[in-house]
Amino acid sequence: MRYIIADIHGCYNEYINLLKKIKFTDKDTLYILGDVVDRGPEPIKILQDMMKRKNVVHFIGNHEFMMYTILKKLTVEITAENCENYLETDDILKYNQWIQNGGYNTANQFSKLSQNEKANILNYLRNSSIYETIDYNNKEYILVHADLGEYSPDKALEDYELDELIDHRADYSKRYFQNANKYLITGHTPTLHIPDWEKAEVYEKNGHIAIDCGCVCGGRLAAYCIETGIATYVDGMKLK
């Protein structure tokens, strides 16, 4: 079976419980549509678990992109040659913005890793997928973290800018594809925030399948199965 999860946001226990609930095995494939890190309590632990599994396909989300671009610079060894000008004011600004956007736990846990562990995680993030397509039962599924921003039917997937795929908000009221058997599967926007839906359930309408059910903000974590079209849930973090 092929399963899709999005926006785990550091919720390690919920992630593991969901894998147990769907009875995930080495014969299955799991697509994780980004935003594994930040906000929740154990983001690095989730990444480390994913890295051990050969049947997990990780997509870069806007939070992984922030993490990678900041930490790849902060992990460079400071020498006499670069100590005065290696970090610029803009770098500190981006770091502070990341922390304010939920990056504290990620940065703190990453800082405690060995240099080799840090390098392995950054390499894993660098090699993350940006988009994938799945064909099944005469249906085509396009998987991205956030959206096909500035959508045009004449625009090939490889022609979209990175921010259009990982940082744009999908218009779930609009059908992108004329082909009724073509679907866009996304995370990024919690289904709790989709107008006229506002539930912690997978949203399926207008050729969209939105699967970020707001686990870290009191909703649920969902795994959507391509073969069955069924979503499996575990309850998300309890808000204090």
Tab-separated table of C-alpha atoms in Angstrom:
chain	number	residue	atom	x	y	z
A	1	MET	CA	0.000	0.000	0.000
A	2	ARG	CA	1.008	3.628	-0.540
A	3	TYR	CA	0.258	6.076	2.240
A	4	ILE	CA	0.604	9.847	2.412
A	5	ILE	CA	1.126	11.927	5.568
A	6	ALA	CA	1.780	15.656	5.873
A	7	ASP	CA	2.736	18.225	8.496
A	8	ILE	CA	3.778	16.009	11.399
A	9	HIS	CA	5.464	19.051	12.998
A	10	GLY	CA	7.445	17.261	15.675
A	11	CYS	CA	4.596	15.018	16.869
A	12	TYR	CA	6.689	11.856	17.173
A	13	ASN	CA	4.294	9.796	19.309
A	14	GLU	CA	1.389	10.519	16.988
A	15	TYR	CA	3.542	9.622	13.958
A	16	ILE	CA	4.574	6.267	15.447
A	17	ASN	CA	1.026	5.498	16.595
A	18	LEU	CA	-0.296	6.233	13.112
A	19	LEU	CA	2.239	3.892	11.496
A	20	LYS	CA	1.138	1.186	13.918
A	21	LYS	CA	-2.522	1.869	13.209
A	22	ILE	CA	-2.113	1.439	9.433
A	23	LYS	CA	0.119	-1.602	10.064
A	24	PHE	CA	2.915	-0.040	8.011
A	25	THR	CA	5.484	-2.611	6.814
A	26	ASP	CA	8.580	-2.748	4.638
A	27	LYS	CA	6.325	-3.722	1.726
A	28	ASP	CA	4.461	-0.398	1.902
A	29	THR	CA	5.589	3.059	0.798
A	30	LEU	CA	5.103	6.221	2.811
A	31	TYR	CA	5.156	9.681	1.245
A	32	ILE	CA	5.620	12.452	3.805
A	33	LEU	CA	4.723	15.811	2.283
A	34	GLY	CA	7.037	17.999	4.350
A	35	ASP	CA	6.866	20.028	7.546
A	36	VAL	CA	8.068	17.161	9.677
A	37	VAL	CA	10.000	19.643	11.832
A	38	ASP	CA	9.261	22.649	14.085
A	39	ARG	CA	6.507	23.464	16.578
A	40	GLY	CA	6.055	20.021	18.173
A	41	PRO	CA	8.265	18.358	20.813
A	42	GLU	CA	10.452	15.859	18.881
A	43	PRO	CA	11.180	16.916	15.283
A	44	ILE	CA	14.710	15.505	15.050
A	45	LYS	CA	13.572	12.115	16.371
A	46	ILE	CA	11.041	11.870	13.535
A	47	LEU	CA	13.663	12.734	10.907
A	48	GLN	CA	16.017	10.128	12.336
A	49	ASP	CA	13.284	7.482	12.182
A	50	MET	CA	12.454	8.390	8.579
A	51	MET	CA	16.110	8.215	7.578
A	52	LYS	CA	16.279	4.584	8.729
A	53	ARG	CA	13.370	3.560	6.503
A	54	LYS	CA	14.137	2.891	2.836
A	55	ASN	CA	10.447	2.984	1.937
A	56	VAL	CA	9.834	6.571	3.075
A	57	VAL	CA	9.855	9.397	0.507
A	58	HIS	CA	10.347	12.770	2.163
A	59	PHE	CA	9.248	16.020	0.524
A	60	ILE	CA	10.698	19.359	1.460
A	61	GLY	CA	8.227	21.695	3.112
A	62	ASN	CA	8.658	25.341	3.917
A	63	HIS	CA	9.802	24.472	7.451
A	64	GLU	CA	12.479	22.047	6.222
A	65	PHE	CA	13.595	24.682	3.737
A	66	MET	CA	13.993	27.231	6.541
A	67	MET	CA	15.832	24.682	8.661
A	68	TYR	CA	18.166	23.600	5.893
A	69	THR	CA	19.103	27.025	4.560
A	70	ILE	CA	19.851	28.337	8.059
A	71	LEU	CA	21.592	25.329	9.591
A	72	LYS	CA	23.792	24.511	6.607
A	73	LYS	CA	25.401	27.896	7.189
A	74	LEU	CA	25.530	27.677	10.965
A	75	THR	CA	27.224	24.264	10.891
A	76	VAL	CA	30.205	25.448	8.827
A	77	GLU	CA	33.385	25.560	10.888
A	78	ILE	CA	34.326	29.105	11.807
A	79	THR	CA	37.992	29.803	11.036
A	80	ALA	CA	40.355	32.741	11.338
A	81	GLU	CA	39.719	33.440	7.675
A	82	ASN	CA	35.921	33.646	7.848
A	83	CYS	CA	35.155	34.607	11.449
A	84	GLU	CA	34.708	38.304	10.756
A	85	ASN	CA	32.378	38.129	7.785
A	86	TYR	CA	30.871	34.632	7.567
A	87	LEU	CA	27.533	35.493	9.205
A	88	GLU	CA	25.682	38.553	8.002
A	89	THR	CA	22.882	40.500	9.663
A	90	ASP	CA	20.393	38.859	7.292
A	91	ASP	CA	21.465	35.409	8.525
A	92	ILE	CA	20.697	36.339	12.132
A	93	LEU	CA	17.365	37.806	11.054
A	94	LYS	CA	16.393	34.595	9.237
A	95	TYR	CA	17.407	32.513	12.254
A	96	ASN	CA	15.279	34.627	14.589
A	97	GLN	CA	12.319	34.431	12.199
A	98	TRP	CA	12.662	30.642	12.057
A	99	ILE	CA	12.743	30.373	15.866
A	100	GLN	CA	9.666	32.574	16.129
A	101	ASN	CA	7.932	30.357	13.544
A	102	GLY	CA	8.324	27.244	15.682
A	103	GLY	CA	11.967	26.333	15.096
A	104	TYR	CA	13.202	26.346	18.707
A	105	ASN	CA	12.856	22.604	19.434
A	106	THR	CA	14.361	21.721	16.061
A	107	ALA	CA	17.359	24.033	16.536
A	108	ASN	CA	17.905	22.944	20.144
A	109	GLN	CA	17.805	19.213	19.376
A	110	PHE	CA	19.929	19.603	16.259
A	111	SER	CA	22.598	21.437	18.272
A	112	LYS	CA	23.064	18.376	20.517
A	113	LEU	CA	23.907	16.030	17.638
A	114	SER	CA	27.383	15.013	16.587
A	115	GLN	CA	28.883	16.674	13.522
A	116	ASN	CA	28.345	13.474	11.553
A	117	GLU	CA	24.677	13.266	12.578
A	118	LYS	CA	24.167	16.907	11.641
A	119	ALA	CA	25.750	16.365	8.229
A	120	ASN	CA	23.589	13.288	7.587
A	121	ILE	CA	20.379	15.166	8.390
A	122	LEU	CA	21.296	18.131	6.195
A	123	ASN	CA	22.214	15.775	3.370
A	124	TYR	CA	18.869	13.988	3.778
A	125	LEU	CA	16.998	17.287	3.584
A	126	ARG	CA	18.998	18.399	0.553
A	127	ASN	CA	17.927	15.256	-1.303
A	128	SER	CA	14.230	15.559	-0.429
A	129	SER	CA	11.637	15.355	-3.179
A	130	ILE	CA	9.862	18.492	-4.369
A	131	TYR	CA	7.027	16.770	-6.203
A	132	GLU	CA	6.016	13.251	-7.236
A	133	THR	CA	3.281	11.751	-9.389
A	134	ILE	CA	1.468	8.475	-8.753
A	135	ASP	CA	-0.687	6.649	-11.296
A	136	TYR	CA	-3.209	4.167	-9.995
A	137	ASN	CA	-6.445	2.722	-11.354
A	138	ASN	CA	-6.631	5.224	-14.249
A	139	LYS	CA	-6.143	8.103	-11.810
A	140	GLU	CA	-3.193	10.488	-11.547
A	141	TYR	CA	-2.125	11.980	-8.230
A	142	ILE	CA	0.297	14.905	-8.010
A	143	LEU	CA	1.971	15.201	-4.612
A	144	VAL	CA	3.507	18.465	-3.364
A	145	HIS	CA	3.835	20.095	0.028
A	146	ALA	CA	1.672	23.159	-0.491
A	147	ASP	CA	0.239	23.969	-3.921
A	148	LEU	CA	0.824	24.528	-7.602
A	149	GLY	CA	1.106	28.282	-7.136
A	150	GLU	CA	0.081	30.501	-10.052
A	151	TYR	CA	-1.432	27.394	-11.610
A	152	SER	CA	-1.699	27.136	-15.375
A	153	PRO	CA	-2.764	24.031	-17.333
A	154	ASP	CA	0.103	24.748	-19.728
A	155	LYS	CA	2.731	24.838	-16.972
A	156	ALA	CA	4.847	21.706	-16.498
A	157	LEU	CA	5.636	20.609	-12.945
A	158	GLU	CA	9.331	21.331	-13.409
A	159	ASP	CA	8.513	24.926	-14.374
A	160	TYR	CA	7.053	25.867	-10.991
A	161	GLU	CA	9.224	27.926	-8.667
A	162	LEU	CA	10.111	26.280	-5.354
A	163	ASP	CA	8.084	28.763	-3.306
A	164	GLU	CA	5.031	28.040	-5.495
A	165	LEU	CA	5.249	24.395	-4.416
A	166	ILE	CA	6.229	24.702	-0.750
A	167	ASP	CA	4.955	28.064	0.504
A	168	HIS	CA	1.825	28.937	-1.508
A	169	ARG	CA	-1.703	28.485	-0.194
A	170	ALA	CA	-3.887	26.275	-2.380
A	171	ASP	CA	-7.264	27.570	-3.493
A	172	TYR	CA	-9.417	24.631	-2.493
A	173	SER	CA	-12.529	26.258	-3.936
A	174	LYS	CA	-11.010	26.076	-7.415
A	175	ARG	CA	-10.611	23.023	-9.646
A	176	TYR	CA	-7.163	23.114	-11.244
A	177	PHE	CA	-7.465	20.137	-13.603
A	178	GLN	CA	-10.147	19.611	-16.220
A	179	ASN	CA	-9.492	15.888	-16.025
A	180	ALA	CA	-11.740	14.582	-13.247
A	181	ASN	CA	-9.330	11.704	-12.639
A	182	LYS	CA	-6.404	13.988	-11.833
A	183	TYR	CA	-5.848	15.045	-8.214
A	184	LEU	CA	-3.547	17.362	-6.281
A	185	ILE	CA	-2.557	16.050	-2.840
A	186	THR	CA	-1.214	18.685	-0.457
A	187	GLY	CA	-0.441	19.520	3.142
A	188	HIS	CA	0.626	22.968	4.409
A	189	THR	CA	-2.864	24.410	4.965
A	190	PRO	CA	-4.633	22.744	7.908
A	191	THR	CA	-8.039	21.448	6.896
A	192	LEU	CA	-9.318	23.196	10.017
A	193	HIS	CA	-8.696	26.457	8.144
A	194	ILE	CA	-10.345	25.548	4.831
A	195	PRO	CA	-13.484	27.703	4.438
A	196	ASP	CA	-16.776	25.796	4.641
A	197	TRP	CA	-14.921	22.709	5.912
A	198	GLU	CA	-13.057	23.601	9.122
A	199	LYS	CA	-12.744	19.990	10.300
A	200	ALA	CA	-9.752	17.852	11.260
A	201	GLU	CA	-10.548	15.504	8.393
A	202	VAL	CA	-9.048	14.991	4.952
A	203	TYR	CA	-10.667	17.363	2.474
A	204	GLU	CA	-11.605	15.897	-0.925
A	205	LYS	CA	-13.251	18.267	-3.359
A	206	ASN	CA	-12.592	19.986	-6.718
A	207	GLY	CA	-9.737	17.627	-7.505
A	208	HIS	CA	-7.971	18.493	-4.221
A	209	ILE	CA	-7.032	16.083	-1.465
A	210	ALA	CA	-5.819	18.123	1.521
A	211	ILE	CA	-4.321	15.986	4.280
A	212	ASP	CA	-2.881	18.362	6.894
A	213	CYS	CA	-5.434	17.847	9.634
A	214	GLY	CA	-3.698	20.086	12.161
A	215	CYS	CA	-2.047	17.489	14.396
A	216	VAL	CA	0.167	19.962	16.267
A	217	CYS	CA	-2.655	22.454	16.837
A	218	GLY	CA	-5.226	20.160	18.405
A	219	GLY	CA	-6.463	18.382	15.280
A	220	ARG	CA	-5.422	14.958	14.025
A	221	LEU	CA	-2.656	13.279	12.042
A	222	ALA	CA	-3.920	11.574	8.880
A	223	ALA	CA	-2.567	8.864	6.600
A	224	TYR	CA	-4.288	8.755	3.202
A	225	CYS	CA	-4.062	5.467	1.286
A	226	ILE	CA	-3.854	5.686	-2.513
A	227	GLU	CA	-5.142	2.163	-3.128
A	228	THR	CA	-8.230	2.411	-0.908
A	229	GLY	CA	-8.903	6.160	-0.835
A	230	ILE	CA	-9.374	5.808	2.921
A	231	ALA	CA	-7.873	8.130	5.537
A	232	THR	CA	-6.732	6.766	8.900
A	233	TYR	CA	-6.376	9.140	11.867
A	234	VAL	CA	-4.825	9.471	15.284
A	235	ASP	CA	-5.675	12.315	17.634
A	236	GLY	CA	-3.225	15.194	17.670
A	237	MET	CA	-1.551	17.040	20.501
A	238	LYS	CA	-3.758	18.355	23.255
A	239	LEU	CA	-3.518	22.120	23.405
A	240	LYS	CA	-2.655	23.512	26.825
